[in-house]
mmCIF file of C-alpha atoms in Angstrom:
data_model
loop_
_atom_site.group_PDB
_atom_site.id
_atom_site.type_symbol
_atom_site.label_atom_id
_atom_site.label_comp_id
_atom_site.label_asym_id
_atom_site.label_seq_id
_atom_site.Cartn_x
_atom_site.Cartn_y
_atom_site.Cartn_z
ATOM 1 C CA GLY L 26 0.000 0.000 0.000
ATOM 2 C CA GLN L 27 0.869 3.666 -0.097
ATOM 3 C CA GLN L 28 3.819 4.581 2.130
ATOM 4 C CA VAL L 29 5.168 7.965 3.055
ATOM 5 C CA MET L 30 8.398 8.916 4.763
ATOM 6 C CA GLN L 31 9.049 11.888 6.991
ATOM 7 C CA ILE L 32 12.220 13.675 7.978
ATOM 8 C CA PRO L 33 13.576 14.486 10.403
ATOM 9 C CA GLN L 34 12.413 12.006 13.025
ATOM 10 C CA TYR L 35 13.184 14.464 15.831
ATOM 11 C CA GLN L 36 13.844 18.181 15.967
ATOM 12 C CA HIS L 37 14.902 20.208 18.976
ATOM 13 C CA VAL L 38 14.733 23.985 18.589
ATOM 14 C CA GLN L 39 15.081 27.022 20.756
ATOM 15 C CA GLU L 40 11.892 29.012 21.138
ATOM 16 C CA GLY L 41 11.748 31.568 18.333
ATOM 17 C CA GLU L 42 13.626 29.424 15.825
ATOM 18 C CA ASP L 43 11.971 28.083 12.703
ATOM 19 C CA PHE L 44 11.080 24.430 12.101
ATOM 20 C CA THR L 45 10.418 22.397 8.963
ATOM 21 C CA THR L 46 9.318 18.807 8.462
ATOM 22 C CA TYR L 47 9.203 17.034 5.121
ATOM 23 C CA CYS L 48 6.982 14.262 3.841
ATOM 24 C CA ASN L 49 8.030 12.223 0.801
ATOM 25 C CA SER L 50 6.391 9.565 -1.342
ATOM 26 C CA SER L 51 7.755 7.465 -4.189
ATOM 27 C CA THR L 52 4.420 7.702 -5.991
ATOM 28 C CA THR L 53 2.092 10.527 -6.942
ATOM 29 C CA LEU L 54 -0.380 11.415 -4.209
ATOM 30 C CA SER L 55 -4.008 12.385 -4.706
ATOM 31 C CA ASN L 56 -3.823 14.610 -1.653
ATOM 32 C CA ILE L 57 -1.943 14.988 1.601
ATOM 33 C CA GLN L 58 -3.090 15.917 5.076
ATOM 34 C CA TRP L 59 -1.183 17.150 8.108
ATOM 35 C CA TYR L 60 -1.991 16.362 11.731
ATOM 36 C CA LYS L 61 -0.569 17.408 15.079
ATOM 37 C CA GLN L 62 -0.481 15.175 18.137
ATOM 38 C CA ARG L 63 0.302 16.788 21.475
ATOM 39 C CA PRO L 64 2.087 14.602 24.050
ATOM 40 C CA GLY L 65 -0.441 12.190 25.538
ATOM 41 C CA GLY L 66 -3.143 13.288 23.121
ATOM 42 C CA HIS L 67 -4.663 12.207 19.856
ATOM 43 C CA PRO L 68 -3.924 13.496 16.332
ATOM 44 C CA VAL L 69 -5.789 16.627 15.302
ATOM 45 C CA PHE L 70 -6.283 17.666 11.703
ATOM 46 C CA LEU L 71 -4.385 20.757 10.565
ATOM 47 C CA ILE L 72 -4.832 21.030 6.819
ATOM 48 C CA GLN L 73 -5.298 19.228 3.516
ATOM 49 C CA LEU L 74 -3.452 19.926 0.255
ATOM 50 C CA VAL L 75 -4.827 18.725 -3.056
ATOM 51 C CA LYS L 76 -3.416 20.780 -5.926
ATOM 52 C CA SER L 77 0.062 20.560 -7.411
ATOM 53 C CA GLY L 78 2.273 23.328 -6.008
ATOM 54 C CA GLU L 79 -0.361 24.384 -3.485
ATOM 55 C CA VAL L 80 0.689 26.608 -0.587
ATOM 56 C CA LYS L 81 -1.525 27.254 2.413
ATOM 57 C CA LYS L 82 -0.877 29.307 5.533
ATOM 58 C CA GLN L 83 -2.311 29.153 9.025
ATOM 59 C CA LYS L 84 -0.811 31.951 11.128
ATOM 60 C CA ARG L 85 2.807 30.856 11.675
ATOM 61 C CA LEU L 86 2.369 27.549 9.802
ATOM 62 C CA THR L 87 3.009 27.227 6.066
ATOM 63 C CA PHE L 88 2.144 24.069 4.171
ATOM 64 C CA GLN L 89 3.358 23.208 0.671
ATOM 65 C CA PHE L 90 2.535 20.460 -1.799
ATOM 66 C CA GLY L 91 5.195 19.681 -4.377
ATOM 67 C CA GLU L 92 4.731 20.280 -8.078
ATOM 68 C CA ALA L 93 4.914 16.547 -8.763
ATOM 69 C CA LYS L 94 2.569 15.805 -5.832
ATOM 70 C CA LYS L 95 5.144 13.452 -4.318
ATOM 71 C CA ASN L 96 6.273 15.568 -1.401
ATOM 72 C CA SER L 97 5.035 18.110 1.077
ATOM 73 C CA SER L 98 6.414 20.299 3.815
ATOM 74 C CA LEU L 99 5.238 21.999 6.967
ATOM 75 C CA HIS L 100 7.137 25.069 8.112
ATOM 76 C CA ILE L 101 6.636 26.811 11.441
ATOM 77 C CA THR L 102 7.992 30.331 11.803
ATOM 78 C CA ALA L 103 9.223 31.489 15.198
ATOM 79 C CA THR L 104 8.296 28.402 17.190
ATOM 80 C CA GLN L 105 6.535 28.672 20.529
ATOM 81 C CA THR L 106 6.286 26.157 23.366
ATOM 82 C CA THR L 107 2.696 25.503 22.300
ATOM 83 C CA ASP L 108 4.042 24.023 19.049
ATOM 84 C CA VAL L 109 5.479 21.030 20.914
ATOM 85 C CA GLY L 110 4.179 17.713 19.640
ATOM 86 C CA THR L 111 4.483 15.261 16.799
ATOM 87 C CA TYR L 112 3.549 16.317 13.285
ATOM 88 C CA PHE L 113 2.276 13.651 10.913
ATOM 89 C CA CYS L 114 1.511 13.695 7.237
ATOM 90 C CA ALA L 115 -1.238 11.354 6.095
ATOM 91 C CA VAL L 116 -2.389 10.012 2.759
ATOM 92 C CA ASP L 117 -5.859 8.947 1.788
ATOM 93 C CA ASN L 118 -5.002 6.278 -0.727
ATOM 94 C CA TYR L 119 -7.621 7.073 -3.365
ATOM 95 C CA GLY L 120 -10.440 6.355 -0.923
ATOM 96 C CA GLN L 121 -9.003 3.071 0.302
ATOM 97 C CA ASN L 122 -6.751 2.879 3.317
ATOM 98 C CA PHE L 123 -5.578 5.962 5.178
ATOM 99 C CA VAL L 124 -1.950 5.833 6.225
ATOM 100 C CA PHE L 125 0.256 8.092 8.271
ATOM 101 C CA GLY L 126 3.907 8.929 7.980
ATOM 102 C CA PRO L 127 6.152 8.073 10.949
ATOM 103 C CA GLY L 128 5.962 11.653 12.233
ATOM 104 C CA THR L 129 8.413 14.355 13.293
ATOM 105 C CA ARG L 130 8.635 15.014 17.002
ATOM 106 C CA LEU L 131 9.235 18.661 17.803
ATOM 107 C CA SER L 132 10.518 19.875 21.130
ATOM 108 C CA VAL L 133 10.843 23.585 21.842
ATOM 109 C CA LEU L 134 13.199 24.806 24.524
ATOM 110 C CA PRO L 135 12.043 28.002 26.262
ATOM 111 C CA ASP T 21 -22.162 16.860 20.892
ATOM 112 C CA GLY T 22 -21.030 15.095 17.757
ATOM 113 C CA GLY T 23 -17.827 13.173 17.935
ATOM 114 C CA ILE T 24 -16.003 9.897 18.192
ATOM 115 C CA THR T 25 -15.738 8.115 21.516
ATOM 116 C CA GLN T 26 -13.360 5.397 22.596
ATOM 117 C CA SER T 27 -13.718 3.454 25.784
ATOM 118 C CA PRO T 28 -12.222 2.699 28.141
ATOM 119 C CA LYS T 29 -9.382 5.208 28.361
ATOM 120 C CA TYR T 30 -7.161 2.753 30.236
ATOM 121 C CA LEU T 31 -7.402 -1.025 30.133
ATOM 122 C CA PHE T 32 -5.423 -3.692 31.923
ATOM 123 C CA ARG T 33 -5.594 -7.333 30.974
ATOM 124 C CA LYS T 34 -3.779 -10.509 31.773
ATOM 125 C CA GLU T 35 -1.702 -12.178 29.131
ATOM 126 C CA GLY T 36 -3.688 -14.707 27.118
ATOM 127 C CA GLN T 37 -7.028 -12.923 27.452
ATOM 128 C CA ASN T 38 -8.938 -11.425 24.576
ATOM 129 C CA VAL T 39 -10.026 -7.831 25.041
ATOM 130 C CA THR T 40 -12.416 -5.626 23.048
ATOM 131 C CA LEU T 41 -11.931 -1.892 22.593
ATOM 132 C CA SER T 42 -14.969 0.213 21.829
ATOM 133 C CA CYS T 43 -15.215 2.941 19.186
ATOM 134 C CA GLU T 44 -18.465 4.817 18.542
ATOM 135 C CA GLN T 45 -19.097 7.831 16.313
ATOM 136 C CA ASN T 46 -22.196 9.952 15.707
ATOM 137 C CA LEU T 47 -20.713 11.939 12.825
ATOM 138 C CA ASN T 48 -22.452 9.833 10.175
ATOM 139 C CA HIS T 49 -19.058 8.886 8.775
ATOM 140 C CA ASP T 50 -18.824 5.908 6.472
ATOM 141 C CA ALA T 51 -15.128 5.163 6.994
ATOM 142 C CA MET T 52 -13.606 4.053 10.271
ATOM 143 C CA TYR T 53 -10.032 3.086 11.144
ATOM 144 C CA TRP T 54 -8.019 1.499 13.932
ATOM 145 C CA TYR T 55 -4.398 2.431 14.550
ATOM 146 C CA ARG T 56 -1.797 1.231 16.976
ATOM 147 C CA GLN T 57 0.797 3.609 18.378
ATOM 148 C CA ASP T 58 3.813 2.468 20.378
ATOM 149 C CA PRO T 59 5.769 4.943 22.558
ATOM 150 C CA GLY T 60 7.541 7.518 20.440
ATOM 151 C CA GLN T 61 6.341 5.886 17.248
ATOM 152 C CA GLY T 62 3.932 6.651 14.459
ATOM 153 C CA LEU T 63 0.450 5.322 13.736
ATOM 154 C CA ARG T 64 0.216 1.899 12.179
ATOM 155 C CA LEU T 65 -3.023 0.870 10.493
ATOM 156 C CA ILE T 66 -4.634 -2.278 11.901
ATOM 157 C CA TYR T 67 -8.015 -2.477 10.154
ATOM 158 C CA TYR T 68 -10.329 -0.160 8.298
ATOM 159 C CA SER T 69 -13.901 -0.176 7.100
ATOM 160 C CA GLN T 70 -15.442 1.889 4.319
ATOM 161 C CA ILE T 71 -18.971 0.585 4.719
ATOM 162 C CA VAL T 72 -21.147 -1.431 7.069
ATOM 163 C CA ASN T 73 -20.508 -5.192 7.053
ATOM 164 C CA ASP T 74 -17.219 -4.779 5.226
ATOM 165 C CA PHE T 75 -13.672 -4.220 6.480
ATOM 166 C CA GLN T 76 -10.118 -4.593 5.244
ATOM 167 C CA LYS T 77 -6.809 -5.532 6.831
ATOM 168 C CA GLY T 78 -4.253 -2.838 7.353
ATOM 169 C CA ASP T 79 -0.513 -3.231 7.732
ATOM 170 C CA ILE T 80 -0.535 -5.027 11.110
ATOM 171 C CA ALA T 81 -3.819 -6.977 11.279
ATOM 172 C CA GLU T 82 -2.380 -10.212 12.702
ATOM 173 C CA GLY T 83 -3.703 -10.899 16.192
ATOM 174 C CA TYR T 84 -6.609 -8.451 15.848
ATOM 175 C CA SER T 85 -10.209 -8.732 14.691
ATOM 176 C CA VAL T 86 -12.978 -6.224 14.001
ATOM 177 C CA SER T 87 -16.649 -6.047 13.117
ATOM 178 C CA ARG T 88 -18.773 -3.377 11.504
ATOM 179 C CA GLU T 89 -22.389 -4.334 12.131
ATOM 180 C CA LYS T 90 -23.518 -0.732 12.523
ATOM 181 C CA LYS T 91 -22.349 2.452 10.857
ATOM 182 C CA GLU T 92 -21.692 4.059 14.223
ATOM 183 C CA SER T 93 -19.606 1.290 15.761
ATOM 184 C CA PHE T 94 -16.274 -0.348 14.916
ATOM 185 C CA PRO T 95 -15.040 -2.440 17.865
ATOM 186 C CA LEU T 96 -11.533 -3.894 17.888
ATOM 187 C CA THR T 97 -10.708 -7.190 19.591
ATOM 188 C CA VAL T 98 -7.130 -7.784 20.620
ATOM 189 C CA THR T 99 -6.752 -11.547 20.714
ATOM 190 C CA SER T 100 -4.323 -13.730 22.606
ATOM 191 C CA ALA T 101 -2.554 -14.294 19.278
ATOM 192 C CA GLN T 102 -1.224 -10.734 19.366
ATOM 193 C CA LYS T 103 2.316 -11.190 20.696
ATOM 194 C CA ASN T 104 2.891 -7.724 22.076
ATOM 195 C CA PRO T 105 -0.483 -6.033 22.618
ATOM 196 C CA THR T 106 0.561 -3.322 25.079
ATOM 197 C CA ALA T 107 0.130 -0.048 23.152
ATOM 198 C CA PHE T 108 -1.977 3.052 22.610
ATOM 199 C CA TYR T 109 -4.928 2.318 20.302
ATOM 200 C CA LEU T 110 -6.565 5.081 18.302
ATOM 201 C CA CYS T 111 -9.831 4.950 16.401
ATOM 202 C CA ALA T 112 -10.648 7.437 13.648
ATOM 203 C CA SER T 113 -13.527 8.151 11.321
ATOM 204 C CA LYS T 114 -14.039 10.245 8.225
ATOM 205 C CA LEU T 115 -16.277 10.708 5.258
ATOM 206 C CA THR T 116 -15.041 8.809 2.227
ATOM 207 C CA GLY T 117 -12.829 10.767 -0.131
ATOM 208 C CA ASN T 118 -10.490 13.675 0.569
ATOM 209 C CA THR T 119 -11.798 14.692 3.968
ATOM 210 C CA GLU T 120 -10.266 15.113 7.384
ATOM 211 C CA ALA T 121 -10.200 12.325 9.936
ATOM 212 C CA PHE T 122 -11.480 12.703 13.473
ATOM 213 C CA PHE T 123 -9.855 10.722 16.246
ATOM 214 C CA GLY T 124 -11.101 9.371 19.526
ATOM 215 C CA GLN T 125 -9.182 10.007 22.740
ATOM 216 C CA GLY T 126 -7.525 6.617 22.498
ATOM 217 C CA THR T 127 -7.305 3.549 24.724
ATOM 218 C CA ARG T 128 -4.086 2.651 26.525
ATOM 219 C CA LEU T 129 -3.963 -1.108 26.781
ATOM 220 C CA THR T 130 -1.538 -2.746 29.159
ATOM 221 C CA VAL T 131 -1.169 -6.502 29.203
ATOM 222 C CA VAL T 132 0.515 -7.973 32.248
#
């Protein structure tokens, strides 16, 4: 089935620094979603990207979908301690299974 | 309130016992999913269902079973055949197609 990889696995930043996580697939994706899971919590939907080259922003978060629809990125500007958690990309495999990348765990030092 | 509910939040069982985790949603979602998450790890798909009375194996279905007799309910049974069942189990639901998934609060299963 569809598999996606994410890098890095972990990222430690000082509060105020930027953060980026990347999601990569070997095949073309129909869409990609991003979720955030706080420590001890459950994943919460952030955004969905569908179009080639799409860029969406949510306050300090910027999401991009690659031109070939095989990769995506999530960038956080000026991280805050509230950004701590694990960020997952997820792929709805053309309406079949729904798989998640391994996630990037972000820690923010105050 | 509309949402997806998992119960119980914490569950302890003895080795060799089957245990069933509950997942109920009142969002009128067709698709439901079960994931397993180990400490510091990602979400691995166990089973999923796109419609009532039908379900498909995910990547790690061995040692688990499910049923989908009602649209609202998708219980997961962890059988004694599952070699290492201690984990955090998450249930999710969504409309079919490119839509967001909603997760339950999860069940932490500990087998002793």
